[in-house]
Coordinates of C-alpha atoms in Angstrom, one line a residue:
X694 CA -3.3 4.3 12.9
X695 CA -3.5 6.5 9.7
X696 CA 0.1 7.4 10.1
X697 CA 1.3 3.9 9.7
X698 CA -1.3 3.0 7.3
X699 CA 0.4 6.2 5.0
X700 CA 3.4 5.0 5.2
X701 CA 3.3 1.9 4.3
X702 CA 1.7 -0.4 1.5
X703 CA -0.1 -2.7 3.6
X704 CA -0.5 -3.2 7.5
X705 CA -1.6 -5.9 8.9
X706 CA -4.2 -6.2 11.8
X707 CA -1.5 -8.3 13.9
X708 CA 1.3 -5.8 13.2
X709 CA -1.3 -3.1 13.7
X710 CA -1.7 -5.1 17.1
X711 CA 1.9 -5.7 18.1
X712 CA 2.5 -2.0 17.5
X713 CA 0.3 -0.4 18.9
X714 CA 0.2 -3.3 22.2
X715 CA -4.0 -3.7 21.5
X716 CA -5.8 -6.8 20.5
X717 CA -6.9 -7.1 17.2
X718 CA -10.3 -7.1 17.8
X719 CA -9.4 -3.1 18.8
X720 CA -7.6 -3.0 15.2
X721 CA -10.7 -3.6 14.0
X722 CA -12.9 -1.8 15.8
X723 CA -10.2 1.2 15.0
X724 CA -10.5 0.5 11.2
X725 CA -14.4 0.5 11.3
X726 CA -14.2 4.0 13.2
X727 CA -11.7 5.5 9.9
X728 CA -14.3 4.0 7.6
X729 CA -16.6 6.3 8.8
X730 CA -14.6 9.3 9.4
X731 CA -14.5 9.1 5.6
X732 CA -10.8 7.7 6.0
X733 CA -10.7 5.5 2.4
X734 CA -9.2 2.5 4.1
X735 CA -9.7 -1.3 2.3
X736 CA -8.0 -4.5 2.9
X737 CA -6.3 -7.2 0.5
X738 CA -6.5 -10.7 1.3
X739 CA -3.1 -12.4 2.4
X740 CA -1.5 -8.4 2.5
X741 CA -3.4 -6.3 4.9
X742 CA -5.2 -3.1 5.2
X743 CA -4.4 0.1 2.6
X744 CA -4.8 4.0 2.1
X745 CA -6.7 4.7 -1.4
X746 CA -3.7 6.5 -3.1
X747 CA -5.4 9.4 -3.6
X748 CA -6.2 10.1 0.5
X749 CA -3.8 12.1 1.9
X750 CA -3.4 14.3 5.9
X751 CA -1.9 17.7 5.5
X752 CA 1.7 17.4 4.6
X753 CA 5.0 17.6 7.5
X754 CA 6.7 20.9 6.9
X755 CA 10.4 19.5 6.1
X756 CA 12.5 19.6 3.1
X757 CA 13.3 16.7 1.6
X758 CA 16.9 16.9 2.9
X759 CA 15.7 17.5 6.5
X760 CA 13.5 14.7 6.4
X761 CA 16.4 12.3 5.2
X762 CA 18.4 13.4 7.9
X763 CA 15.8 12.5 10.3
X764 CA 15.3 9.0 8.9
X765 CA 19.3 8.5 8.8
X766 CA 19.5 9.6 12.4
X767 CA 17.0 6.8 13.6
X768 CA 20.0 4.4 14.2
X769 CA 21.9 6.6 16.7
X770 CA 18.7 7.3 17.9
X771 CA 18.0 3.5 18.6
X772 CA 21.0 3.1 20.1
X773 CA 22.0 6.0 22.4
X774 CA 18.1 7.2 23.8
X775 CA 15.3 6.3 26.1
X776 CA 13.0 4.1 25.4
X777 CA 10.8 6.9 25.8
X778 CA 12.4 9.5 22.9
X779 CA 12.8 5.9 21.0
X780 CA 9.1 6.2 20.8
X781 CA 8.2 9.5 20.3
X782 CA 10.9 9.2 17.7
X783 CA 9.8 6.2 15.8
X784 CA 6.8 7.7 15.7
X785 CA 7.6 11.0 14.5
X786 CA 9.6 9.4 11.7
X787 CA 6.3 7.6 10.4
X788 CA 5.1 10.3 9.8
X789 CA 7.9 11.8 8.0
X790 CA 8.2 8.6 5.6
X791 CA 4.8 8.8 5.0
X792 CA 5.0 12.1 3.7
X793 CA 8.2 11.4 1.8
X794 CA 6.0 8.4 0.1
X795 CA 3.7 10.8 -1.1
X796 CA 6.3 13.1 -2.6
X797 CA 7.0 10.1 -4.8
X798 CA 3.3 10.9 -6.6
X799 CA 2.3 14.2 -8.8
X800 CA 0.2 15.2 -6.0
X801 CA 3.2 14.8 -3.1
X802 CA 5.4 16.9 -5.1
X803 CA 3.3 19.6 -5.1
X804 CA 2.4 19.4 -1.1
X805 CA 6.2 18.4 -0.3
X806 CA 8.1 20.3 1.7

């Protein structure tokens, strides 16, 4: 959930529920668990949940070029890979996009790559 939060500006409880095939009630419990773990998750009405900008996971060690190549391959993987490979590729890609989002900040520029 955290990597998905970091890869998007806002994530609704419904989106989490569909993405992870869980109930909305489970999403609320999981968000509460993140908060208890000192992850600064916040909520904006009519937009969804988000992680406060200053918080980040340790960086993934891809260069910007490697990460961009992975994103470009998303369409090919979607057409030729089986369901399990698409699932794992999608999960990895969410992490890459989260790091690329951080690369736009001063903190991300220091930690990316």
